[in-house]
């Protein structure tokens, strides 16, 4: 029900992206390193239509490094050029330049054979909402970036950011839609905060998050809140409520507030570097 507006919106976004993709040499797709599968939209595979593909695992600072390494390998085997980045502090962002050169090696070679030298590579950022597209563009383009104006007949009014003499970036990212159909994907996107809060119950979400954390990172929650572990997730939440002073008048635990605390602490990486899915 809540996504009734979606099909029309999707068709329009898809068509716009199809047009943009015609103008570029390489697609730089951003995913969230904590959920490199759930935050990736498979429709881009058909839209990409043979273009070079770079996969950037953003928010690398929030994910489990060992798991991210596995994802890097997984996507490399699928033919992507992969890099891990933290767009917020800029770590790994510069190196993306080299990845672009590598991904476009054949194109550069083709140009050279035709006598075209130094034609900039044109790139475009795509990804679902909230993966960090704008943050990455700002970090990648830096302060020294110059927006190249409209070039009639060539760019059709598109704004390009000239990154250096080799690379131009389309200044508006392509927004892909998440794949809500899969329950687990929806849940993972809710965990990382990519789905509107109104669409789920925070208390239930926090219990499911605790389920996952206790199974995969058994001590992370207890260590962070300095509480005893418990077999009961509800009891764990009560302990968090005590620690965080989430108490209603009448000395009752405010479990919704504690749940929000837990989910926020997770989303901001305070509980630890945690990945929510592994390849395969
Ligand atoms: P967009 O919707 O894809 O354009 O996403 P934004 O660029 O608006 O980023 C969404 C949120 O993620 C913002 O609060 C950013 O500060 C944050 N963010 C972006 N990149 C990173 C990153 O690499 N690490 C962390 N920790 N946060 C990031």
XYZ file of N, CA and C and ligand atoms in Angstrom:
868
model
N 0.824 -1.213 0.000
C 0.000 0.000 0.000
C 0.855 1.259 0.000
N 1.825 1.251 0.887
C 2.592 2.489 1.060
C 3.449 2.849 -0.161
N 3.591 1.883 -1.095
C 4.454 2.176 -2.239
C 3.671 2.337 -3.535
N 2.400 2.713 -3.388
C 1.560 2.852 -4.565
C 2.110 3.829 -5.588
N 2.779 4.843 -5.121
C 3.324 5.864 -6.017
C 4.551 5.356 -6.766
N 5.046 4.210 -6.334
C 6.368 3.796 -6.787
C 6.525 3.472 -8.276
N 5.624 2.654 -8.859
C 5.852 2.258 -10.248
C 6.085 3.425 -11.208
N 5.238 4.443 -11.136
C 5.396 5.589 -12.033
C 6.720 6.283 -11.819
N 7.043 6.452 -10.553
C 8.291 7.106 -10.171
C 9.490 6.300 -10.701
N 9.359 4.972 -10.586
C 10.441 4.096 -11.015
C 10.670 4.176 -12.514
N 9.545 4.149 -13.248
C 9.644 4.193 -14.700
C 10.332 5.481 -15.147
N 9.953 6.586 -14.509
C 10.508 7.879 -14.880
C 12.010 7.929 -14.556
N 12.350 7.460 -13.362
C 13.753 7.469 -12.943
C 14.584 6.575 -13.856
N 14.004 5.444 -14.212
C 14.693 4.483 -15.063
C 14.993 5.103 -16.427
N 13.967 5.777 -16.974
C 14.126 6.372 -18.297
C 15.202 7.468 -18.274
N 15.162 8.290 -17.230
C 16.152 9.368 -17.106
C 17.555 8.774 -17.011
N 17.652 7.690 -16.263
C 18.969 7.093 -16.086
C 19.476 6.472 -17.378
N 18.556 5.867 -18.117
C 18.919 5.269 -19.398
C 19.545 6.324 -20.324
N 18.946 7.522 -20.313
C 19.460 8.625 -21.138
C 20.852 9.034 -20.662
N 21.005 9.157 -19.343
C 22.302 9.566 -18.783
C 23.392 8.537 -19.089
N 23.009 7.273 -19.024
C 24.004 6.213 -19.219
C 24.572 6.247 -20.639
N 23.766 6.725 -21.592
C 24.267 6.836 -22.973
C 25.455 7.792 -23.057
N 25.505 8.754 -22.124
C 26.532 9.802 -22.205
C 27.845 9.417 -21.554
N 27.863 8.299 -20.849
C 29.032 8.037 -20.010
C 29.809 6.784 -20.438
N 31.035 6.697 -19.906
C 31.898 5.551 -20.192
C 31.866 4.521 -19.076
N 31.687 5.010 -17.846
C 31.789 4.092 -16.712
C 30.749 4.441 -15.643
N 30.135 3.409 -15.092
C 29.159 3.585 -14.022
C 29.818 3.278 -12.690
N 29.734 4.240 -11.795
C 30.275 4.021 -10.457
C 29.100 3.813 -9.511
N 28.947 2.574 -9.080
C 27.794 2.222 -8.259
C 28.199 2.166 -6.798
N 27.468 2.906 -5.977
C 27.760 2.906 -4.544
C 26.841 1.947 -3.805
N 27.418 1.177 -2.905
C 26.612 0.378 -1.986
C 27.095 0.649 -0.566
N 26.295 0.243 0.402
C 26.677 0.378 1.800
C 27.464 -0.883 2.183
N 28.662 -0.707 2.689
C 29.534 -1.853 2.993
C 28.930 -2.829 3.998
N 27.985 -2.378 4.806
C 27.386 -3.281 5.788
C 26.392 -4.233 5.129
N 25.841 -3.786 3.988
C 24.851 -4.593 3.267
C 25.093 -4.516 1.763
N 26.218 -5.055 1.287
C 26.586 -4.869 -0.133
C 25.641 -5.564 -1.112
N 24.814 -6.462 -0.600
C 23.810 -7.086 -1.463
C 22.486 -6.334 -1.370
N 22.011 -6.123 -0.150
C 20.699 -5.489 0.040
C 20.658 -4.058 -0.475
N 21.794 -3.373 -0.480
C 21.786 -1.976 -0.926
C 22.125 -1.846 -2.403
N 22.106 -2.967 -3.114
C 22.446 -2.945 -4.548
C 21.203 -3.302 -5.347
N 20.889 -2.510 -6.343
C 19.706 -2.815 -7.158
C 20.084 -3.530 -8.436
N 19.532 -4.741 -8.645
C 19.930 -5.541 -9.806
C 19.504 -4.929 -11.141
N 18.498 -4.037 -11.135
C 18.056 -3.429 -12.391
C 19.170 -2.681 -13.100
N 20.130 -2.218 -12.340
C 21.237 -1.468 -12.946
C 22.011 -2.363 -13.920
N 21.952 -3.670 -13.691
C 22.654 -4.591 -14.588
C 22.144 -4.475 -16.020
N 20.822 -4.375 -16.193
C 20.292 -4.227 -17.549
C 20.505 -2.805 -18.061
N 20.341 -1.842 -17.151
C 20.528 -0.445 -17.558
C 21.967 -0.185 -18.007
N 22.901 -0.868 -17.369
C 24.328 -0.598 -17.621
C 24.729 -0.928 -19.046
N 24.079 -1.930 -19.611
C 24.215 -2.167 -21.037
C 25.657 -2.175 -21.546
N 26.496 -2.989 -20.925
C 27.857 -3.169 -21.417
C 28.874 -2.115 -21.015
N 28.468 -1.099 -20.234
C 29.432 -0.086 -19.790
C 30.367 -0.697 -18.733
N 31.532 -0.092 -18.577
C 32.431 -0.528 -17.503
C 31.751 -0.277 -16.163
N 32.015 -1.161 -15.229
C 31.329 -1.076 -13.936
C 32.313 -1.004 -12.781
N 32.107 0.000 -11.945
C 32.894 0.085 -10.714
C 31.926 -0.027 -9.546
N 32.273 -0.832 -8.574
C 31.451 -0.944 -7.381
C 32.216 -0.340 -6.206
N 31.650 0.695 -5.623
C 32.294 1.295 -4.455
C 31.554 0.880 -3.206
N 32.264 0.212 -2.319
C 31.672 -0.148 -1.030
C 31.933 1.017 -0.082
N 30.910 1.868 0.033
C 31.035 3.069 0.860
C 30.704 2.740 2.325
N 30.955 3.679 3.199
C 30.742 3.495 4.651
C 31.543 2.287 5.145
N 32.706 2.132 4.548
C 33.614 1.040 4.904
C 33.988 1.121 6.382
N 33.993 2.338 6.913
C 34.340 2.542 8.325
C 33.347 1.871 9.273
N 32.125 1.590 8.789
C 31.095 1.029 9.675
C 31.018 -0.496 9.595
N 31.674 -1.081 8.596
C 31.516 -2.516 8.342
C 32.673 -3.341 8.903
N 32.419 -4.627 8.974
C 33.397 -5.598 9.448
C 34.414 -5.840 8.320
N 35.666 -5.533 8.584
C 36.672 -5.557 7.518
C 36.804 -6.938 6.865
N 36.813 -7.978 7.716
C 36.990 -9.335 7.177
C 35.849 -9.687 6.222
N 34.635 -9.259 6.572
C 33.481 -9.544 5.713
C 33.551 -8.695 4.440
N 33.969 -7.451 4.582
C 34.099 -6.576 3.404
C 35.104 -7.153 2.405
N 36.176 -7.751 2.931
C 37.161 -8.377 2.039
C 36.505 -9.471 1.192
N 35.617 -10.227 1.852
C 34.917 -11.299 1.126
C 34.023 -10.723 0.033
N 33.348 -9.622 0.350
C 32.477 -8.986 -0.646
C 33.284 -8.432 -1.815
N 34.445 -7.888 -1.505
C 35.305 -7.352 -2.567
C 35.631 -8.462 -3.552
N 36.039 -9.602 -3.004
C 36.385 -10.749 -3.838
C 35.167 -11.219 -4.641
N 34.042 -11.275 -3.956
C 32.799 -11.734 -4.576
C 32.436 -10.892 -5.798
N 32.488 -9.581 -5.633
C 32.104 -8.718 -6.762
C 33.200 -8.646 -7.837
N 34.438 -8.777 -7.422
C 35.519 -8.809 -8.434
C 35.338 -10.017 -9.348
N 34.938 -11.137 -8.726
C 34.712 -12.346 -9.535
C 33.540 -12.181 -10.490
N 32.652 -11.256 -10.174
C 31.520 -10.979 -11.055
C 31.872 -9.942 -12.129
N 33.119 -9.517 -12.143
C 33.565 -8.620 -13.204
C 33.585 -7.139 -12.866
N 33.327 -6.807 -11.588
C 33.388 -5.399 -11.186
C 34.812 -5.004 -10.816
N 35.102 -3.735 -10.980
C 36.268 -3.159 -10.344
C 35.755 -2.641 -8.997
N 36.367 -3.106 -7.922
C 35.818 -2.832 -6.589
C 36.791 -1.996 -5.757
N 36.251 -1.059 -5.000
C 37.072 -0.324 -4.041
C 36.247 -0.063 -2.781
N 36.924 0.009 -1.646
C 36.241 0.355 -0.400
C 36.569 1.807 -0.068
N 35.556 2.554 0.336
C 35.778 3.969 0.650
C 35.013 4.421 1.892
N 35.553 5.457 2.497
C 34.847 6.179 3.551
C 34.716 7.608 3.042
N 33.556 7.906 2.463
C 33.379 9.230 1.843
C 33.334 10.331 2.880
N 32.986 9.955 4.104
C 32.832 10.965 5.148
C 34.181 11.574 5.522
N 35.212 10.737 5.651
C 36.520 11.310 5.980
C 37.482 11.277 4.798
N 37.005 10.751 3.670
C 37.808 10.811 2.446
C 38.730 9.619 2.229
N 38.734 8.686 3.161
C 39.658 7.562 3.042
C 39.303 6.672 1.846
N 40.308 6.484 0.958
C 40.104 5.622 -0.203
C 39.505 6.345 -1.396
N 39.091 7.597 -1.190
C 38.376 8.312 -2.253
C 39.308 8.651 -3.427
N 40.512 9.130 -3.108
C 41.454 9.506 -4.171
C 41.784 8.319 -5.078
N 41.927 7.162 -4.443
C 42.326 5.963 -5.181
C 41.305 5.578 -6.246
N 40.095 6.117 -6.136
C 39.048 5.793 -7.105
C 39.463 6.244 -8.517
N 40.260 7.306 -8.562
C 40.802 7.758 -9.851
C 41.529 6.659 -10.605
N 42.373 5.948 -9.870
C 43.137 4.857 -10.485
C 42.206 3.734 -10.932
N 41.186 3.487 -10.106
C 40.232 2.428 -10.446
C 39.507 2.791 -11.752
N 39.172 4.071 -11.893
C 38.499 4.518 -13.126
C 39.409 4.281 -14.337
N 40.682 4.639 -14.187
C 41.627 4.424 -15.294
C 41.701 2.947 -15.664
N 41.740 2.111 -14.626
C 41.821 0.666 -14.862
C 40.562 0.162 -15.557
N 39.411 0.626 -15.057
C 38.136 0.153 -15.599
C 37.957 0.595 -17.049
N 38.604 1.693 -17.411
C 38.407 2.243 -18.763
C 39.614 2.025 -19.667
N 40.454 1.093 -19.269
C 41.692 0.852 -20.011
C 41.414 0.584 -21.494
N 40.413 -0.252 -21.757
C 40.116 -0.608 -23.151
C 39.657 0.598 -23.952
N 38.846 1.428 -23.329
C 38.338 2.627 -24.005
C 39.484 3.594 -24.327
N 40.378 3.760 -23.343
C 41.514 4.665 -23.545
C 42.377 4.148 -24.699
N 42.563 2.826 -24.714
C 43.353 2.180 -25.763
C 42.691 2.381 -27.139
N 41.370 2.195 -27.166
C 40.599 2.367 -28.409
C 40.740 3.791 -28.938
N 40.589 4.749 -28.023
C 40.738 6.163 -28.388
C 42.115 6.416 -28.984
N 43.119 5.864 -28.311
C 44.494 6.113 -28.737
C 44.709 5.607 -30.159
N 44.168 4.423 -30.440
C 44.322 3.837 -31.773
C 43.666 4.702 -32.843
N 42.587 5.402 -32.436
C 41.900 6.286 -33.381
C 42.514 7.673 -33.410
N 43.592 7.844 -32.669
C 44.274 9.137 -32.642
C 43.622 10.147 -31.713
N 42.673 9.693 -30.883
C 42.063 10.614 -29.919
C 42.865 10.525 -28.627
N 43.499 11.631 -28.283
C 44.314 11.618 -27.074
C 43.655 12.448 -25.982
N 43.724 11.938 -24.772
C 43.249 12.683 -23.598
C 41.790 13.108 -23.632
N 40.940 12.350 -24.279
C 39.511 12.640 -24.137
C 39.104 12.164 -22.747
N 38.533 13.071 -21.936
C 38.251 12.673 -20.560
C 37.273 11.506 -20.497
N 37.461 10.684 -19.502
C 36.524 9.608 -19.236
C 35.309 10.229 -18.557
N 34.120 9.799 -18.977
C 32.912 10.334 -18.345
C 32.292 9.292 -17.432
N 32.052 9.723 -16.200
C 31.558 8.784 -15.199
C 30.279 9.296 -14.574
N 29.546 8.389 -13.983
C 28.295 8.746 -13.310
C 28.148 7.899 -12.050
N 27.659 8.539 -11.000
C 27.451 7.846 -9.731
C 25.999 7.368 -9.663
N 25.798 6.130 -9.272
C 24.431 5.651 -9.050
C 24.349 4.900 -7.711
N 23.144 4.778 -7.195
C 22.953 4.019 -5.961
C 21.599 4.317 -5.345
N 21.170 3.478 -4.422
C 19.891 3.701 -3.752
C 20.061 4.876 -2.777
N 18.953 5.460 -2.296
C 19.068 6.585 -1.378
C 19.899 6.234 -0.139
N 20.637 7.239 0.332
C 21.323 7.151 1.619
C 22.622 6.327 1.635
N 23.070 5.826 0.489
C 24.334 5.076 0.502
C 25.542 6.017 0.543
N 25.300 7.308 0.300
C 26.398 8.268 0.394
C 26.825 8.871 -0.938
N 25.919 8.899 -1.901
C 26.270 9.407 -3.237
C 26.741 10.868 -3.192
N 25.954 11.723 -2.522
C 26.308 13.149 -2.490
C 27.608 13.355 -1.720
N 27.725 12.649 -0.609
C 28.942 12.766 0.198
C 30.150 12.349 -0.626
N 30.000 11.260 -1.377
C 31.116 10.796 -2.196
C 31.455 11.823 -3.280
N 30.438 12.332 -3.961
C 30.699 13.302 -5.043
C 31.437 14.517 -4.480
N 30.974 15.016 -3.330
C 31.649 16.178 -2.726
C 33.082 15.869 -2.364
N 33.298 14.691 -1.809
C 34.640 14.322 -1.392
C 35.546 14.079 -2.601
N 35.001 13.410 -3.588
C 35.779 13.055 -4.779
C 36.117 14.303 -5.591
N 35.131 15.162 -5.731
C 35.347 16.366 -6.542
C 36.185 17.387 -5.780
N 36.083 17.377 -4.468
C 36.888 18.279 -3.657
C 36.518 19.727 -3.881
N 37.310 20.608 -3.334
C 36.993 22.032 -3.437
C 37.433 22.608 -4.774
N 38.449 21.972 -5.327
C 39.046 22.527 -6.541
C 38.242 22.212 -7.803
N 37.106 21.506 -7.596
C 36.384 21.080 -8.781
C 35.795 22.257 -9.542
N 35.795 22.120 -10.844
C 35.187 23.144 -11.680
C 34.023 22.514 -12.407
N 32.865 23.142 -12.295
C 31.737 22.607 -13.039
C 31.865 23.051 -14.485
N 31.853 22.092 -15.387
C 31.910 22.491 -16.782
C 30.493 22.815 -17.219
N 30.343 23.867 -17.934
C 29.009 24.356 -18.280
C 28.324 23.500 -19.332
N 27.220 23.989 -19.791
C 26.493 23.269 -20.834
C 27.275 23.318 -22.140
N 27.468 22.169 -22.714
C 28.101 22.141 -24.031
C 27.002 21.756 -25.011
N 26.481 22.720 -25.769
C 25.333 22.439 -26.615
C 25.583 21.255 -27.542
N 24.588 20.428 -27.647
C 24.692 19.304 -28.573
C 25.490 18.134 -28.049
N 26.302 18.389 -27.081
C 27.126 17.297 -26.567
C 26.556 16.784 -25.248
N 26.349 17.700 -24.323
C 25.939 17.249 -23.007
C 24.455 17.478 -22.736
N 23.770 18.105 -23.661
C 22.322 18.345 -23.520
C 21.965 18.945 -22.167
N 22.699 19.946 -21.778
C 22.362 20.636 -20.543
C 22.810 19.954 -19.274
N 23.513 18.857 -19.428
C 24.008 18.167 -18.233
C 25.166 18.945 -17.637
N 25.232 18.897 -16.325
C 26.365 19.527 -15.646
C 27.421 18.473 -15.356
N 28.629 18.776 -15.760
C 29.733 17.854 -15.505
C 30.723 18.494 -14.565
N 31.254 17.701 -13.696
C 32.307 18.180 -12.812
C 33.620 17.662 -13.370
N 34.495 18.595 -13.717
C 35.795 18.172 -14.238
C 36.692 17.845 -13.049
N 36.999 16.565 -12.868
C 37.756 16.166 -11.685
C 39.249 16.410 -11.873
N 39.721 16.111 -13.052
C 41.114 16.356 -13.423
C 41.147 16.255 -14.932
N 42.346 16.217 -15.503
C 42.345 16.244 -16.968
C 41.831 14.931 -17.575
N 41.695 13.921 -16.750
C 41.282 12.621 -17.277
C 39.817 12.250 -17.046
N 39.185 12.880 -16.047
C 37.861 12.395 -15.656
C 36.835 13.517 -15.498
N 35.649 13.297 -16.067
C 34.507 14.172 -15.834
C 33.385 13.358 -15.188
N 32.742 13.994 -14.212
C 31.698 13.296 -13.461
C 30.376 14.030 -13.646
N 29.330 13.280 -13.965
C 27.996 13.869 -14.034
C 27.622 14.341 -12.629
N 27.198 15.600 -12.496
C 27.095 16.155 -11.137
C 25.885 15.666 -10.343
N 24.862 15.143 -11.036
C 23.736 14.588 -10.278
C 23.758 13.067 -10.340
N 23.716 12.439 -9.178
C 23.768 10.977 -9.165
C 22.460 10.367 -9.655
N 22.555 9.150 -10.143
C 21.357 8.400 -10.519
C 20.824 7.678 -9.298
N 19.554 7.942 -8.996
C 18.987 7.328 -7.792
C 18.261 6.040 -8.154
N 18.761 4.958 -7.647
C 18.133 3.656 -7.871
C 17.164 3.382 -6.729
N 16.216 2.505 -6.977
C 15.210 2.168 -5.968
C 15.652 0.877 -5.296
N 15.450 0.801 -3.999
C 15.800 -0.450 -3.328
C 14.829 -1.558 -3.715
N 15.265 -2.785 -3.581
C 14.381 -3.910 -3.906
C 13.660 -4.352 -2.647
N 12.477 -3.786 -2.472
C 11.705 -4.037 -1.255
C 11.076 -5.425 -1.205
N 10.977 -6.080 -2.350
C 10.180 -7.309 -2.426
C 10.700 -8.375 -1.467
N 12.009 -8.436 -1.322
C 12.632 -9.432 -0.467
C 12.592 -8.952 0.988
N 11.954 -9.748 1.847
C 11.773 -9.373 3.255
C 13.090 -9.083 3.971
N 14.060 -9.968 3.741
C 15.340 -9.817 4.431
C 16.031 -8.524 3.988
N 15.893 -8.219 2.687
C 16.479 -6.983 2.161
C 15.827 -5.778 2.834
N 14.484 -5.811 2.928
C 13.756 -4.720 3.576
C 14.223 -4.530 5.013
N 14.408 -5.629 5.695
C 14.841 -5.590 7.090
C 16.256 -4.997 7.197
N 17.153 -5.462 6.333
C 18.524 -4.933 6.358
C 18.552 -3.435 6.085
N 17.690 -2.998 5.156
C 17.648 -1.569 4.831
C 17.066 -0.771 6.000
N 16.133 -1.395 6.729
C 15.591 -0.738 7.922
C 16.679 -0.634 9.000
N 17.458 -1.687 9.158
C 18.547 -1.666 10.151
C 19.506 -0.505 9.902
N 19.871 -0.294 8.646
C 20.865 0.763 8.369
C 20.218 2.148 8.252
N 18.885 2.188 8.296
C 18.210 3.496 8.298
C 17.856 4.013 6.925
N 17.707 3.102 5.959
C 17.377 3.534 4.603
C 15.890 3.406 4.286
N 15.105 3.067 5.287
C 13.658 2.997 5.093
C 13.023 3.893 6.145
N 12.008 4.619 5.720
C 11.344 5.565 6.631
C 10.932 4.900 7.947
N 11.201 5.592 9.045
C 10.895 5.066 10.378
C 9.435 4.672 10.549
N 8.545 5.401 9.858
C 7.100 5.152 10.049
C 6.701 3.781 9.521
N 7.553 3.163 8.710
C 7.154 1.923 8.052
C 7.390 0.670 8.896
N 8.003 0.833 10.069
C 8.192 -0.350 10.916
C 8.075 0.055 12.372
N 7.952 -0.958 13.216
C 7.864 -0.752 14.647
C 9.282 -0.843 15.230
N 9.713 0.222 15.864
C 11.105 0.319 16.313
C 11.450 -0.753 17.361
N 10.469 -1.076 18.196
C 10.711 -2.098 19.222
C 10.977 -3.458 18.560
N 10.110 -3.808 17.596
C 10.293 -5.091 16.898
C 11.596 -5.105 16.109
N 11.897 -3.969 15.483
C 13.143 -3.876 14.711
C 14.358 -4.090 15.612
N 14.308 -3.503 16.805
C 15.456 -3.607 17.713
C 15.639 -5.056 18.190
N 14.527 -5.763 18.393
C 14.648 -7.169 18.814
C 15.273 -8.012 17.699
N 14.883 -7.723 16.453
C 15.461 -8.461 15.324
C 16.948 -8.128 15.161
N 17.277 -6.870 15.413
C 18.686 -6.477 15.337
C 19.485 -7.190 16.428
N 18.902 -7.247 17.636
C 19.581 -7.954 18.725
C 19.783 -9.423 18.374
N 18.763 -10.034 17.768
C 18.879 -11.421 17.306
C 20.143 -11.603 16.474
N 20.265 -10.723 15.473
C 21.399 -10.829 14.552
C 22.725 -10.584 15.278
N 22.738 -9.559 16.098
C 23.990 -9.197 16.763
C 24.452 -10.290 17.719
N 23.520 -10.826 18.504
C 23.876 -11.860 19.471
C 24.425 -13.093 18.749
N 23.825 -13.402 17.598
C 24.277 -14.564 16.835
C 25.660 -14.338 16.218
N 25.889 -13.151 15.705
C 27.089 -12.924 14.904
C 28.198 -12.130 15.600
N 27.818 -11.296 16.528
C 28.806 -10.513 17.282
C 28.400 -10.580 18.754
N 28.556 -11.782 19.376
C 27.911 -12.080 20.665
C 28.191 -11.076 21.779
N 29.372 -10.486 21.803
C 29.689 -9.613 22.940
C 29.552 -8.123 22.642
N 29.284 -7.793 21.391
C 29.341 -6.383 20.982
C 28.389 -5.499 21.795
N 27.139 -5.959 21.965
C 26.135 -5.135 22.662
C 26.469 -5.018 24.153
N 26.749 -6.171 24.768
C 27.073 -6.173 26.202
C 28.303 -5.308 26.480
N 29.314 -5.422 25.609
C 30.539 -4.635 25.808
C 30.264 -3.142 25.679
N 29.511 -2.781 24.640
C 29.297 -1.354 24.399
C 28.502 -0.696 25.522
N 27.425 -1.363 25.972
C 26.584 -0.747 27.016
C 27.061 -1.093 28.424
N 28.095 -1.929 28.488
C 28.602 -2.402 29.777
C 27.469 -3.011 30.601
N 26.811 -3.984 29.975
C 25.738 -4.715 30.653
C 26.013 -6.217 30.542
N 25.288 -6.990 31.328
C 25.379 -8.455 31.244
C 24.632 -8.929 30.015
N 25.148 -9.956 29.340
C 24.392 -10.561 28.244
C 23.179 -11.304 28.797
N 22.230 -11.558 27.941
C 21.048 -12.292 28.389
C 20.527 -13.151 27.248
N 19.883 -14.262 27.589
C 19.274 -15.105 26.560
C 18.018 -14.450 25.995
N 17.470 -13.523 26.780
C 16.242 -12.857 26.334
C 16.571 -11.465 25.767
N 16.163 -11.256 24.523
C 16.420 -9.951 23.900
C 15.660 -8.838 24.603
N 14.453 -9.180 25.082
C 13.667 -8.177 25.790
C 14.389 -7.734 27.064
N 14.993 -8.718 27.724
C 15.728 -8.397 28.953
C 16.966 -7.540 28.631
N 17.616 -7.877 27.528
C 18.773 -7.068 27.095
C 18.350 -5.623 26.882
N 17.186 -5.472 26.240
C 16.678 -4.131 25.956
C 16.361 -3.388 27.259
N 15.848 -4.125 28.234
C 15.574 -3.518 29.550
C 16.875 -3.046 30.197
N 17.922 -3.854 30.030
C 19.222 -3.454 30.607
C 19.770 -2.206 29.917
N 19.527 -2.137 28.615
C 19.943 -0.927 27.883
C 19.122 0.268 28.390
N 17.822 0.020 28.620
C 16.938 1.083 29.118
C 17.445 1.627 30.457
N 17.866 0.729 31.326
C 18.385 1.165 32.637
C 19.646 2.003 32.441
N 20.564 1.455 31.628
C 21.847 2.138 31.395
C 21.648 3.539 30.815
N 20.658 3.633 29.918
C 20.449 4.899 29.217
C 19.375 5.775 29.841
N 18.887 5.359 30.970
C 17.857 6.154 31.651
C 16.563 6.266 30.868
N 16.224 5.185 30.139
C 14.963 5.204 29.388
C 13.855 4.660 30.291
N 13.385 5.508 31.167
C 12.388 5.100 32.158
C 11.197 6.062 32.056
N 9.992 5.477 32.019
C 8.794 6.312 31.975
C 8.387 6.672 33.401
N 7.508 7.648 33.520
C 7.019 7.977 34.860
C 6.291 6.738 35.399
N 6.471 6.479 36.656
C 5.926 5.254 37.225
C 6.951 4.138 37.190
N 8.212 4.525 36.936
C 9.343 3.591 36.969
C 9.220 2.438 35.972
N 8.515 2.674 34.877
C 8.352 1.651 33.851
C 9.442 1.859 32.790
N 9.955 0.748 32.262
C 10.969 0.888 31.206
C 10.354 1.500 29.946
N 11.055 2.432 29.333
C 10.607 2.955 28.042
C 11.360 2.178 26.953
N 10.797 1.033 26.588
C 11.516 0.133 25.672
C 11.601 0.682 24.247
N 10.617 1.487 23.851
C 10.706 2.113 22.530
C 11.908 3.054 22.453
N 12.103 3.776 23.548
C 13.233 4.714 23.595
C 14.560 3.949 23.602
N 14.602 2.880 24.391
C 15.815 2.052 24.426
C 16.082 1.445 23.053
N 14.995 1.021 22.389
C 15.132 0.433 21.053
C 15.734 1.451 20.086
N 15.263 2.687 20.190
C 15.757 3.738 19.301
C 17.237 4.010 19.558
N 17.594 3.998 20.851
C 18.997 4.152 21.266
C 19.872 3.094 20.592
N 19.428 1.835 20.742
C 20.191 0.706 20.206
C 20.366 0.840 18.692
N 19.255 1.096 18.008
C 19.299 1.171 16.547
C 20.195 2.343 16.093
N 20.069 3.486 16.780
C 20.923 4.641 16.445
C 22.398 4.338 16.685
N 22.676 3.710 17.824
C 24.070 3.380 18.143
C 24.640 2.420 17.103
N 23.792 1.480 16.671
C 24.241 0.568 15.620
C 24.515 1.326 14.322
N 23.537 2.151 13.908
C 23.654 2.860 12.620
C 24.883 3.755 12.563
N 25.243 4.317 13.705
C 26.381 5.223 13.718
C 27.703 4.525 14.004
N 27.664 3.202 14.069
C 28.904 2.441 14.220
C 29.437 2.405 15.631
N 28.652 2.895 16.593
C 29.174 2.957 17.964
C 29.279 1.571 18.592
N 28.414 0.641 18.168
C 28.455 -0.698 18.762
C 29.628 -1.502 18.197
N 30.122 -1.065 17.061
C 31.279 -1.724 16.471
C 31.175 -1.746 14.960
N 32.219 -2.279 14.334
C 32.218 -2.422 12.875
C 31.498 -3.723 12.555
N 30.289 -3.580 12.065
C 29.408 -4.739 11.933
C 28.824 -4.851 10.532
N 28.953 -6.039 9.945
C 28.341 -6.304 8.641
C 27.072 -7.107 8.850
N 26.073 -6.846 8.020
C 24.782 -7.511 8.198
C 24.556 -8.672 7.245
N 25.448 -8.835 6.280
C 25.293 -9.986 5.388
C 26.647 -10.417 4.833
N 26.751 -11.704 4.552
C 27.972 -12.242 3.972
C 27.642 -12.807 2.590
N 28.638 -12.844 1.686
C 28.330 -13.319 0.334
C 27.900 -14.780 0.318
N 27.025 -15.108 -0.582
C 26.607 -16.493 -0.793
C 25.542 -16.975 0.159
P 22.822 9.849 -0.791
O 21.353 9.851 -0.478
O 23.225 8.559 -1.422
O 23.290 11.035 -1.570
O 23.569 9.855 0.638
P 24.286 11.074 1.403
O 25.524 11.486 0.700
O 23.261 12.119 1.685
O 24.721 10.353 2.772
C 23.787 9.771 3.663
C 24.375 9.757 5.074
O 25.477 8.876 5.136
C 24.899 11.112 5.531
O 24.564 11.277 6.889
C 26.407 10.992 5.371
O 27.119 11.806 6.264
C 26.631 9.538 5.672
N 27.833 8.977 4.988
C 28.146 9.066 3.682
N 29.289 8.395 3.418
C 29.707 7.863 4.589
C 30.832 7.041 4.966
O 31.681 6.633 4.166
N 30.903 6.701 6.296
C 29.983 7.098 7.216
N 30.156 6.721 8.486
N 28.926 7.864 6.893
C 28.780 8.242 5.600
